[in-house]
Short mmCIF file of C-alpha atoms in Angstrom, two decimals:
data_model
loop_
_atom_site.label_atom_id
_atom_site.label_comp_id
_atom_site.label_asym_id
_atom_site.label_seq_id
_atom_site.Cartn_x
_atom_site.Cartn_y
_atom_site.Cartn_z
CA MET A 1270 23.54 -16.93 17.37
CA ASN A 1271 24.22 -19.49 15.02
CA LYS A 1272 28.07 -18.43 13.12
CA GLY A 1273 26.58 -20.47 10.05
CA ILE A 1274 23.43 -18.15 9.93
CA PRO A 1275 25.29 -15.61 8.42
CA TYR A 1276 26.84 -17.69 5.66
CA LEU A 1277 23.51 -19.83 5.13
CA LEU A 1278 21.91 -16.58 4.28
CA ALA A 1279 24.73 -15.17 1.81
CA ALA A 1280 24.14 -18.50 -0.18
CA LEU A 1281 20.59 -18.41 -0.44
CA VAL A 1282 20.82 -14.72 -1.77
CA LEU A 1283 23.44 -15.88 -4.26
CA LEU A 1284 21.32 -18.70 -5.70
CA THR A 1285 18.58 -16.11 -5.74
CA TRP A 1286 20.05 -13.92 -7.65
CA SER A 1287 21.67 -16.39 -10.24
CA ALA A 1288 17.61 -17.42 -10.80
CA GLY A 1289 17.57 -15.32 -13.24
CA TRP A 1290 14.51 -13.37 -12.55
CA ALA A 1291 16.25 -10.42 -10.94
CA GLU A 1292 17.11 -8.83 -14.13
CA PRO A 1293 13.91 -8.44 -15.79
CA VAL A 1294 12.94 -6.81 -12.20
CA LEU A 1295 15.58 -4.67 -12.48
CA ALA A 1296 14.92 -3.33 -16.08
CA LEU A 1297 11.51 -2.70 -14.65
CA PHE A 1298 12.68 -0.15 -12.14
CA GLN A 1299 15.22 1.08 -14.36
CA HIS A 1300 12.45 1.76 -17.26
CA ALA A 1301 9.84 3.45 -14.68
CA GLN A 1302 13.02 5.62 -13.42
CA THR A 1303 13.74 6.77 -16.74
CA CYS A 1304 9.72 7.49 -17.37
CA LEU A 1305 9.25 9.33 -14.59
CA ALA A 1306 13.08 11.56 -15.19
CA ASP A 1307 11.66 12.31 -18.69
CA GLY A 1308 8.65 14.37 -17.13
CA GLY A 1309 6.01 11.15 -18.37
CA ASP A 1310 3.74 9.12 -16.55
CA PHE A 1311 5.03 5.19 -15.70
CA ASP A 1312 1.85 3.07 -15.68
CA LEU A 1313 2.02 -0.31 -13.87
CA LEU A 1314 -0.83 -2.01 -14.52
CA ARG A 1315 0.16 -2.20 -18.48
CA LEU A 1316 3.63 -1.25 -17.77
CA ARG A 1317 3.74 1.63 -20.22
CA CYS A 1318 5.30 4.85 -19.90
CA GLN A 1319 2.68 7.23 -20.50
CA PRO A 1320 4.45 10.97 -21.66
CA GLN A 1321 2.80 14.14 -20.38
CA PRO A 1322 1.30 16.81 -22.41
CA SER A 1323 4.42 19.69 -23.08
CA GLY A 1324 1.46 22.39 -22.49
CA VAL A 1325 0.02 23.23 -19.05
CA CYS A 1326 -3.64 21.88 -18.68
CA ILE A 1327 -5.89 22.33 -16.57
CA GLY A 1328 -8.15 18.75 -16.27
CA GLN A 1329 -11.55 18.88 -16.47
CA ALA A 1330 -12.45 17.36 -13.36
CA THR A 1331 -9.87 20.11 -11.87
CA LEU A 1332 -12.46 23.04 -13.45
CA TRP A 1333 -15.48 21.78 -11.97
CA PHE A 1334 -13.30 21.52 -8.56
CA TRP A 1335 -13.12 25.27 -8.22
CA LEU A 1336 -15.80 25.95 -9.93
CA SER A 1337 -18.15 24.47 -7.50
CA GLY A 1338 -15.87 25.63 -4.82
CA ILE A 1339 -16.39 29.17 -6.21
CA VAL A 1340 -19.84 28.90 -6.53
CA PHE A 1341 -20.10 27.66 -2.83
CA ALA A 1342 -18.49 30.23 -1.30
CA VAL A 1343 -20.67 33.22 -3.46
CA VAL A 1344 -23.74 31.28 -2.68
CA ALA A 1345 -22.54 31.23 0.85
CA LEU A 1346 -21.44 34.82 0.75
CA LEU A 1347 -24.80 35.72 -0.25
CA GLY A 1348 -26.71 33.78 1.95
CA THR A 1349 -25.16 34.75 5.07
CA ARG A 1350 -24.59 38.61 4.15
CA ARG A 1351 -26.76 41.09 6.39
CA ARG A 1352 -29.13 43.39 5.45
CA THR A 1353 -28.34 46.91 7.45
CA ARG A 1354 -31.59 49.94 6.56
#
Protein backbone atom coordinates (compact mmCIF):
# COMPACT_ATOMS: atom_id res chain seq x y z
CA MET A 1 0.00 0.00 0.00
CA ASN A 2 1.24 3.45 -0.81
CA LYS A 3 2.39 5.37 2.28
CA GLY A 4 0.90 8.62 1.02
CA ILE A 5 -2.72 7.40 0.86
CA PRO A 6 -3.52 7.94 4.58
CA TYR A 7 -2.20 11.50 4.31
CA LEU A 8 -4.26 12.09 1.19
CA LEU A 9 -7.37 10.77 2.93
CA ALA A 10 -6.69 12.97 5.96
CA ALA A 11 -6.35 16.01 3.69
CA LEU A 12 -9.63 15.16 1.92
CA VAL A 13 -11.40 14.78 5.26
CA LEU A 14 -10.10 18.14 6.45
CA LEU A 15 -11.17 19.81 3.21
CA THR A 16 -14.62 18.26 3.50
CA TRP A 17 -15.06 19.39 7.10
CA SER A 18 -13.94 22.88 6.22
CA ALA A 19 -16.49 23.05 3.40
CA GLY A 20 -19.19 23.89 5.94
CA TRP A 21 -21.70 21.18 5.08
CA ALA A 22 -21.12 19.18 8.24
CA GLU A 23 -22.51 21.74 10.67
CA PRO A 24 -26.13 21.67 9.42
CA VAL A 25 -26.05 17.87 9.17
CA LEU A 26 -24.76 17.52 12.71
CA ALA A 27 -27.35 20.05 13.92
CA LEU A 28 -30.08 17.94 12.31
CA PHE A 29 -28.87 14.80 14.09
CA GLN A 30 -28.65 16.68 17.40
CA HIS A 31 -32.19 18.05 16.95
CA ALA A 32 -33.53 14.57 16.13
CA GLN A 33 -31.76 13.05 19.14
CA THR A 34 -33.16 15.71 21.47
CA CYS A 35 -36.65 15.16 20.10
CA LEU A 36 -36.47 11.38 20.53
CA ALA A 37 -34.96 11.70 24.01
CA ASP A 38 -37.92 13.86 25.06
CA GLY A 39 -40.35 11.14 23.91
CA GLY A 40 -41.45 12.69 20.62
CA ASP A 41 -41.42 11.54 17.02
CA PHE A 42 -39.08 13.22 14.55
CA ASP A 43 -40.65 13.67 11.13
CA LEU A 44 -37.83 13.36 8.60
CA LEU A 45 -40.02 14.63 5.77
CA ARG A 46 -40.90 17.93 7.44
CA LEU A 47 -37.84 18.00 9.73
CA ARG A 48 -40.08 18.68 12.72
CA CYS A 49 -40.49 17.22 16.16
CA GLN A 50 -43.99 15.94 16.88
CA PRO A 51 -44.62 15.48 20.60
CA GLN A 52 -46.45 12.38 21.74
CA PRO A 53 -49.69 12.73 23.69
CA SER A 54 -49.19 12.35 27.42
CA GLY A 55 -51.83 9.65 27.95
CA VAL A 56 -51.82 6.12 26.63
CA CYS A 57 -54.06 6.02 23.58
CA ILE A 58 -54.97 3.04 21.46
CA GLY A 59 -55.10 4.11 17.86
CA GLN A 60 -58.11 3.35 15.74
CA ALA A 61 -56.16 0.96 13.50
CA THR A 62 -54.88 -0.96 16.52
CA LEU A 63 -58.39 -1.14 17.94
CA TRP A 64 -59.77 -2.52 14.67
CA PHE A 65 -56.94 -5.05 14.51
CA TRP A 66 -57.68 -6.47 17.95
CA LEU A 67 -61.45 -6.41 17.46
CA SER A 68 -61.22 -8.28 14.16
CA GLY A 69 -58.86 -10.82 15.75
CA ILE A 70 -61.29 -11.45 18.61
CA VAL A 71 -64.26 -11.79 16.24
CA PHE A 72 -62.29 -14.21 14.07
CA ALA A 73 -61.31 -16.31 17.10
CA VAL A 74 -64.92 -16.48 18.36
CA VAL A 75 -66.24 -17.48 14.92
CA ALA A 76 -63.50 -20.10 14.55
CA LEU A 77 -64.29 -21.56 17.98
CA LEU A 78 -68.01 -21.65 17.31
CA GLY A 79 -67.49 -23.15 13.86
CA THR A 80 -65.23 -25.95 15.03
CA ARG A 81 -67.15 -26.82 18.19
CA ARG A 82 -68.53 -30.35 18.22
CA ARG A 83 -72.06 -31.00 19.31
CA THR A 84 -72.32 -33.95 21.68
CA ARG A 85 -75.65 -35.60 22.45
